[in-house]
Coordinates of C-alpha atoms in Angstrom, one line a residue:
M1 CA -15.7 -17.3 36.4
D2 CA -13.0 -17.9 34.1
L3 CA -13.9 -15.9 30.7
T4 CA -12.0 -15.9 27.6
F5 CA -12.8 -14.4 24.2
S6 CA -12.4 -15.8 20.9
P7 CA -10.9 -14.2 19.0
P8 CA -9.2 -12.3 21.8
L9 CA -11.0 -9.1 22.7
H10 CA -8.1 -6.8 21.2
K11 CA -8.4 -8.6 17.7
Q12 CA -12.1 -8.0 18.1
R13 CA -11.8 -4.3 18.5
H14 CA -9.4 -4.0 15.8
Q15 CA -11.3 -6.2 13.6
F16 CA -14.4 -3.9 14.2
V17 CA -12.4 -0.9 12.8
V18 CA -11.2 -2.9 9.7
D19 CA -14.6 -4.0 8.8
F20 CA -16.1 -0.3 9.5
V21 CA -13.1 0.8 6.8
K22 CA -14.3 -1.7 4.3
R23 CA -18.0 -0.6 4.4
N24 CA -17.2 3.4 4.5
K25 CA -13.9 3.7 2.6
P26 CA -12.5 6.6 4.3
K27 CA -9.5 8.1 2.5
K28 CA -7.7 9.9 5.5
V29 CA -7.6 7.7 8.7
V30 CA -6.0 8.7 12.0
D31 CA -5.5 6.3 15.1
L32 CA -5.2 8.1 18.4
G33 CA -3.2 6.4 20.9
C34 CA -1.5 4.0 18.1
G35 CA 0.9 2.4 20.7
E36 CA 2.7 -0.3 18.7
C37 CA 0.9 0.4 15.4
T38 CA -1.0 -3.0 15.4
L39 CA -4.2 -1.3 13.8
L40 CA -2.2 0.9 11.3
K41 CA -0.6 -2.4 10.2
M42 CA -3.8 -3.9 9.5
L43 CA -5.3 -0.8 7.8
K44 CA -2.3 -0.3 5.3
F45 CA -3.8 -3.0 3.1
H46 CA -7.0 -1.2 2.5
H47 CA -6.4 0.5 -0.6
E48 CA -9.0 3.2 -0.3
I49 CA -7.2 4.5 2.5
E50 CA -4.5 7.4 1.1
L51 CA -3.3 9.0 4.2
L52 CA -3.0 6.6 7.5
V53 CA -1.7 8.4 10.5
G54 CA -0.8 7.5 13.9
V55 CA -0.3 9.5 17.2
D56 CA 0.9 8.4 20.6
V57 CA 2.2 10.2 23.6
N58 CA 5.0 7.6 24.0
G59 CA 7.3 8.1 21.2
A60 CA 9.5 5.3 22.1
K61 CA 6.8 2.7 21.9
V62 CA 5.9 4.1 18.3
K63 CA 9.7 4.3 17.2
K64 CA 10.1 0.4 18.1
R65 CA 7.3 -0.8 15.9
M66 CA 7.2 2.1 13.4
H67 CA 9.3 0.3 10.5
G68 CA 6.7 -2.5 10.3
L69 CA 4.6 0.2 8.4
A70 CA 7.5 0.3 5.6
P71 CA 6.8 -0.9 2.0
I72 CA 8.0 -4.3 1.2
S73 CA 9.8 -5.4 -1.9
T74 CA 6.6 -6.4 -4.1
D75 CA 5.2 -2.8 -3.1
Y76 CA 8.3 -1.6 -5.5
L77 CA 8.2 -4.5 -8.1
E78 CA 4.5 -4.3 -8.6
P79 CA 3.2 -0.8 -7.7
S80 CA -0.5 -0.3 -8.0
Y81 CA -2.4 2.9 -8.8
D82 CA -3.4 3.2 -5.2
Q83 CA -1.6 6.2 -3.1
L84 CA -0.8 5.6 0.3
C85 CA 1.2 8.0 2.7
V86 CA 2.0 6.8 6.2
E87 CA 2.8 9.1 9.0
L88 CA 3.7 8.7 12.7
Y89 CA 3.8 11.5 15.5
Q90 CA 4.5 11.9 19.0
G91 CA 1.9 14.2 20.9
S92 CA -0.8 14.3 23.2
V93 CA -4.6 14.0 22.1
T94 CA -5.3 17.1 24.4
Q95 CA -3.5 19.3 22.0
K96 CA -4.6 20.9 18.9
D97 CA -2.3 20.4 15.7
A98 CA -3.4 21.7 12.6
R99 CA -2.2 18.7 10.4
F100 CA -4.9 16.8 12.0
K101 CA -7.8 18.6 10.9
G102 CA -10.4 17.5 8.5
F103 CA -9.9 13.5 8.4
D104 CA -12.5 11.2 7.4
L105 CA -11.9 9.0 10.1
V106 CA -10.7 9.0 13.8
T107 CA -10.3 6.2 15.7
S108 CA -9.6 6.1 19.6
I109 CA -9.2 2.5 20.8
E110 CA -8.9 1.9 24.4
L111 CA -7.5 5.4 24.9
I112 CA -10.0 7.6 26.9
E113 CA -10.0 5.9 30.0
H114 CA -6.3 6.7 30.5
L115 CA -7.2 10.4 30.7
T116 CA -8.0 12.4 33.5
P117 CA -11.9 13.8 33.8
A118 CA -10.2 17.4 32.8
D119 CA -8.3 15.8 30.0
V120 CA -11.3 14.0 28.7
E121 CA -13.0 17.4 28.3
L122 CA -9.8 18.7 26.2
F123 CA -10.0 15.4 24.2
S124 CA -13.9 16.0 23.4
E125 CA -12.8 19.6 22.3
V126 CA -9.8 18.5 20.4
V127 CA -11.4 15.7 18.5
F128 CA -14.9 16.9 17.6
G129 CA -14.6 20.6 18.0
Y130 CA -11.0 21.2 16.3
M131 CA -10.3 18.0 14.0
T132 CA -14.0 17.9 13.1
P133 CA -13.5 14.5 11.3
K134 CA -16.5 13.1 9.4
M135 CA -16.5 9.8 11.5
V136 CA -15.2 8.9 14.9
I137 CA -15.0 5.3 16.6
I138 CA -14.1 5.4 20.2
S139 CA -14.0 2.4 22.3
T140 CA -13.7 2.1 26.3
P141 CA -14.2 -0.8 28.9
N142 CA -17.6 -1.4 30.1
S143 CA -17.3 -1.4 34.1
E144 CA -20.7 -3.3 34.3
F145 CA -18.8 -6.2 32.6
N146 CA -16.1 -6.6 35.2
I147 CA -18.2 -9.0 37.6
F148 CA -17.5 -11.8 34.8
M149 CA -13.6 -10.7 34.7
P150 CA -11.6 -12.7 37.4
G151 CA -9.1 -10.5 39.6
V152 CA -10.5 -7.4 38.6
S153 CA -11.7 -5.4 42.0
C154 CA -11.4 -1.8 40.4
Y155 CA -10.3 -1.0 37.1
R156 CA -8.9 -3.4 34.4
H157 CA -5.5 -1.5 34.1
S158 CA -3.5 0.2 36.9
D159 CA -3.2 3.2 34.6
H160 CA -6.9 3.6 34.1
K161 CA -8.5 6.7 35.7
F162 CA -12.0 5.5 35.3
E163 CA -14.3 2.8 33.7
W164 CA -17.6 4.0 32.3
T165 CA -20.9 2.2 32.8
R166 CA -23.0 1.9 29.6
A167 CA -25.2 4.9 31.0
E168 CA -22.0 7.2 31.7
F169 CA -20.6 6.4 28.4
R170 CA -23.9 7.0 26.8
S171 CA -24.3 10.5 28.7
W172 CA -20.8 11.8 27.8
A173 CA -21.3 10.7 24.0
M174 CA -24.5 12.7 23.9
K175 CA -23.3 15.7 25.2
V176 CA -20.4 15.6 22.6
C177 CA -23.3 15.2 20.1
L178 CA -25.2 18.0 21.3
D179 CA -22.0 20.3 21.6
Y180 CA -20.1 19.8 18.2
G181 CA -23.0 18.3 15.9
Y182 CA -22.5 14.6 15.9
E183 CA -24.9 11.8 16.0
V184 CA -23.8 8.4 17.6
E185 CA -24.6 4.5 17.3
F186 CA -23.5 2.4 20.3
T187 CA -22.3 -1.1 20.1
G188 CA -19.3 -3.1 21.4
V189 CA -17.4 -6.4 21.3
G190 CA -17.1 -9.3 23.6
K191 CA -20.3 -10.8 24.4
A192 CA -21.5 -11.7 27.8
P193 CA -22.2 -15.3 28.9
Q194 CA -25.5 -16.8 27.6
G195 CA -28.5 -15.0 29.0
Q196 CA -26.5 -12.1 30.4
Q197 CA -25.8 -9.7 27.3
E198 CA -28.9 -7.6 28.0
A199 CA -28.1 -7.1 32.0
V200 CA -24.4 -6.2 31.4
G201 CA -23.6 -5.4 27.7
F202 CA -20.6 -5.9 25.8
C203 CA -17.1 -6.1 27.6
T204 CA -15.8 -3.3 25.3
Q205 CA -18.4 -0.6 24.5
I206 CA -18.1 1.5 21.3
G207 CA -19.6 4.5 20.1
V208 CA -19.6 5.5 16.3
F209 CA -20.0 9.1 15.8
Y210 CA -21.1 10.6 12.6
Q211 CA -20.9 14.3 11.7
L212 CA -23.9 16.3 10.9
G213 CA -24.5 18.9 8.2
G214 CA -25.4 22.5 9.2
R215 CA -22.9 22.8 12.1
D216 CA -22.9 26.6 12.6
C217 CA -24.9 26.7 15.7
C218 CA -22.3 24.2 17.4
K219 CA -19.4 25.1 19.7
T220 CA -17.2 24.2 16.7
L221 CA -16.4 27.6 15.5
L222 CA -15.6 28.9 19.0
V223 CA -12.9 26.4 19.6
N224 CA -10.9 26.9 16.2
D225 CA -7.8 28.9 16.8
A226 CA -6.9 31.8 14.7
E227 CA -3.4 30.8 14.5
D228 CA -2.5 27.0 13.3
L229 CA -0.2 25.3 15.8
F230 CA 2.1 22.2 15.0
P231 CA 3.1 20.5 18.4
Y232 CA 3.4 17.1 17.4
T233 CA 6.7 15.5 16.7
L234 CA 6.9 13.7 13.4
L235 CA 8.5 10.5 13.8
Y236 CA 8.2 8.7 10.4
R237 CA 7.1 9.3 7.1
V238 CA 6.9 7.2 4.2
N239 CA 5.1 7.3 0.6
Y240 CA 4.1 3.9 -1.0
P241 CA 5.3 3.7 -4.6
S242 CA 2.3 4.3 -6.9
L243 CA 1.7 4.4 -10.3
C244 CA 0.0 7.9 -10.0
D245 CA 3.7 8.8 -9.5
N246 CA 4.7 9.8 -13.0
N247 CA 8.4 8.6 -12.4
I248 CA 7.4 5.4 -11.2
L249 CA 4.9 5.1 -14.2
R250 CA 7.5 5.5 -16.7
R251 CA 10.1 3.3 -15.1
V252 CA 7.5 0.3 -14.9
L253 CA 6.4 0.9 -18.5
V254 CA 9.8 1.1 -19.9
S255 CA 10.6 -2.4 -18.2
E256 CA 7.2 -3.7 -19.6
V257 CA 7.8 -2.2 -23.1
L258 CA 11.5 -3.9 -23.1
Y259 CA 10.1 -7.3 -21.9
G260 CA 7.4 -7.3 -24.5
A261 CA 9.6 -6.2 -27.3
E262 CA 12.0 -8.8 -26.8
K263 CA 9.4 -11.5 -26.3
L264 CA 7.9 -10.5 -29.7
K265 CA 11.1 -10.2 -31.3
N266 CA 12.2 -13.7 -30.2
R267 CA 8.9 -15.2 -31.2
W268 CA 9.3 -13.6 -34.7
M269 CA 12.7 -15.0 -35.1
E270 CA 11.7 -18.1 -34.2
E271 CA 8.7 -18.3 -36.6
Q272 CA 10.8 -17.0 -39.2
A273 CA 13.8 -19.2 -39.4
D274 CA 14.5 -18.3 -43.1
G275 CA 16.1 -14.6 -42.1
I276 CA 15.8 -11.2 -41.0
C277 CA 13.7 -10.1 -43.9
D278 CA 11.2 -12.7 -43.4
A279 CA 10.7 -11.1 -39.7
V280 CA 10.3 -7.9 -41.6
A281 CA 7.4 -9.1 -43.5
L282 CA 5.6 -10.6 -40.4
C283 CA 6.2 -7.2 -38.6
Q284 CA 4.6 -5.6 -41.5
T285 CA 1.8 -8.1 -41.4
E286 CA 0.8 -7.6 -37.9
G287 CA 1.7 -4.0 -37.5
G288 CA 0.8 -2.3 -40.6
A289 CA 4.3 -0.8 -41.3
C290 CA 5.8 -0.5 -44.5
A291 CA 8.3 -3.5 -45.2
E292 CA 10.9 -1.3 -46.8
E293 CA 10.8 1.1 -44.1
M294 CA 11.5 -1.8 -41.7
K295 CA 14.3 -2.9 -43.6
D296 CA 15.9 0.3 -43.5
L297 CA 15.3 0.1 -39.6
M298 CA 17.1 -3.2 -39.5
E299 CA 20.1 -1.7 -41.2
W300 CA 20.3 1.1 -38.6
S301 CA 23.5 2.8 -38.7
G302 CA 24.5 1.6 -35.1
A303 CA 24.3 -2.0 -36.0
S304 CA 27.8 -2.5 -37.5
D305 CA 29.5 -0.4 -34.8
S306 CA 27.9 -2.3 -32.2
A307 CA 29.1 -5.6 -33.9
E308 CA 32.7 -4.5 -33.8
K309 CA 32.4 -4.2 -30.2
Q310 CA 31.0 -7.5 -29.7
G311 CA 33.9 -8.9 -31.9
S312 CA 34.3 -10.7 -35.0
C313 CA 32.2 -13.8 -34.3
T314 CA 29.1 -12.2 -33.8
S315 CA 27.0 -9.9 -36.2
C316 CA 24.2 -7.3 -34.9
R317 CA 20.9 -6.7 -36.6
I318 CA 18.2 -4.4 -35.6
V319 CA 14.7 -5.5 -35.2
A320 CA 12.0 -3.1 -35.3
V321 CA 8.9 -3.9 -33.2
P322 CA 6.0 -1.6 -34.1
L323 CA 4.3 0.1 -31.2
D324 CA 0.9 -0.8 -32.1
V325 CA 1.7 -4.4 -32.2
L326 CA 3.2 -4.1 -28.8
W327 CA 0.4 -2.1 -27.3
S328 CA -2.1 -4.9 -28.8
C329 CA -0.3 -7.9 -27.7
C330 CA 1.1 -6.9 -24.2
P331 CA -2.0 -6.2 -22.0
K332 CA 0.1 -4.4 -19.3
V333 CA 1.6 -2.0 -21.7
S334 CA -1.8 -1.1 -22.8
V335 CA -3.0 -0.6 -19.4
L336 CA -0.1 1.4 -18.3
S337 CA -0.3 3.5 -21.1
G338 CA -4.0 3.9 -21.7
S339 CA -3.7 4.6 -25.5
L340 CA -1.3 4.1 -28.3
G341 CA -0.5 7.7 -28.6
N342 CA 0.2 8.2 -24.9
L343 CA 2.5 5.4 -25.2
K344 CA 4.3 7.1 -28.0
H345 CA 4.5 10.0 -25.9
L346 CA 5.9 8.5 -22.7
L347 CA 8.2 6.8 -24.5
M348 CA 9.7 9.6 -26.5
D349 CA 12.5 10.9 -24.4
E350 CA 13.3 7.7 -22.8
P351 CA 17.2 7.1 -22.6
N352 CA 16.6 3.3 -22.4
I353 CA 14.3 3.2 -25.2
K354 CA 15.4 3.4 -29.1
L355 CA 12.7 4.4 -31.2
S356 CA 12.3 4.6 -35.2
Q357 CA 12.8 8.0 -36.8
D358 CA 8.7 8.3 -36.8
S359 CA 8.6 6.9 -33.3
S360 CA 6.6 4.2 -34.7
A361 CA 8.6 1.3 -33.6
V362 CA 10.8 0.1 -30.8
L363 CA 14.5 -0.8 -32.1
I364 CA 15.9 -4.0 -30.5
N365 CA 19.3 -5.4 -31.0
H366 CA 19.5 -9.1 -32.4
W367 CA 22.8 -10.8 -32.2
E368 CA 23.7 -13.6 -34.6
Q369 CA 26.8 -15.8 -34.1
D370 CA 28.9 -16.7 -37.2
Q371 CA 28.3 -20.3 -38.5
E372 CA 31.8 -21.5 -37.2
E373 CA 30.9 -20.4 -33.7
K374 CA 27.8 -22.3 -33.9
E375 CA 29.4 -25.7 -34.9
D376 CA 31.9 -25.1 -31.8
D377 CA 29.0 -24.6 -29.5
C378 CA 27.3 -27.8 -30.9
N379 CA 30.5 -29.9 -30.2
L380 CA 30.7 -28.3 -26.8
D381 CA 27.2 -29.5 -26.1
D382 CA 28.1 -32.7 -27.4
S383 CA 30.7 -33.2 -24.8
G384 CA 28.2 -33.4 -22.1
Y385 CA 30.3 -30.8 -19.9
P386 CA 27.6 -28.2 -19.6
E387 CA 25.1 -30.9 -18.4
A388 CA 27.3 -32.6 -16.2
S389 CA 28.0 -29.1 -14.6
L390 CA 24.4 -28.2 -14.2
H391 CA 23.6 -31.4 -12.5
S392 CA 26.5 -30.9 -10.1
H393 CA 25.5 -27.6 -9.3
S394 CA 21.9 -28.6 -8.7
A395 CA 23.1 -31.1 -6.3
E396 CA 25.1 -29.1 -4.3
Q397 CA 22.3 -26.6 -4.0
E398 CA 19.9 -29.3 -2.8
E399 CA 22.3 -30.2 -0.1
D400 CA 22.5 -26.4 1.1
W401 CA 18.5 -26.4 1.1
E402 CA 18.6 -29.7 3.3
E403 CA 21.0 -27.9 5.7
N404 CA 18.8 -24.5 5.8
D405 CA 15.7 -26.7 6.5

């Protein structure tokens, strides 16, 4: 009979792991036999994971797809507080590597059937006795289901060394639990045709293992090596940008402070069209700062020098944006800094931020054109040239978009 699965069976296996991660929220996850990193690419979006590792004996296959695990531009533009490190290794699951000890979750999806019986014993010892993860998910074909799979006379894949029945898988799993101090739950994906589920089980059988407490009586202590070994080869490692990194936090905070200060300055200038001193008064009202002190800040000594550099047609004044106003009016600034005191501390030594002498305000340049130049600009606007230029550019751009489509 022609049996198809919807979604495809490999997607059901990966979704099983994803759903398990959502429920149990492991921080350190390793996928044994990661292949082309398909499962890892799904798991990297789950923010509870802080260390995501893949290992496969075929390094060339891993290298072919590993860059799909790299951060994208939005990860850098809008970093979160979540931490994520991704590591990929070439190595055999029959070898012990000290870097793989103590993971929260180990997954082995359709891997064990590719091992010889002798290697299965080593696999059990390495995973359950040496790595000692809190949880393990192992999936493998259910040979009883093969009667429904057309063209399968022996094994589903030419590289399979065996395919267990449900009883054989259960026997191996129970022995692992007894030897290494785990308990196991049996389930699977890929349901049999209607009325046949109880007789043959799932197409893919899955064992979910949970570590038990009080493991002193188990084999675990007997298989630990006195000297740590590192036989796996690191192929790829990347740290995702995170606001937990103080350098990244400062960079994002400075950007938000400059944006917020400029926005507040422009709003104050629009509302106080009568002059810069009125803007000072508004600063005093909203920020509780002394008007005379603010006026002094606006006559900051660097203003005249900057104006000279800009030419005689413009003049520069300094607008002081109080930090308490900035902190209360800009939600991102308050979230990033945590408190007004912390905001002041984080900005203290920033070269791109100019603070007042008492560090109570951010100083922002405000350039003003002379009246004569403003009139010239008005005459230029009346000519219609800028508008025509804008329309021309938009038309050309639209043609380009149509060609690209």
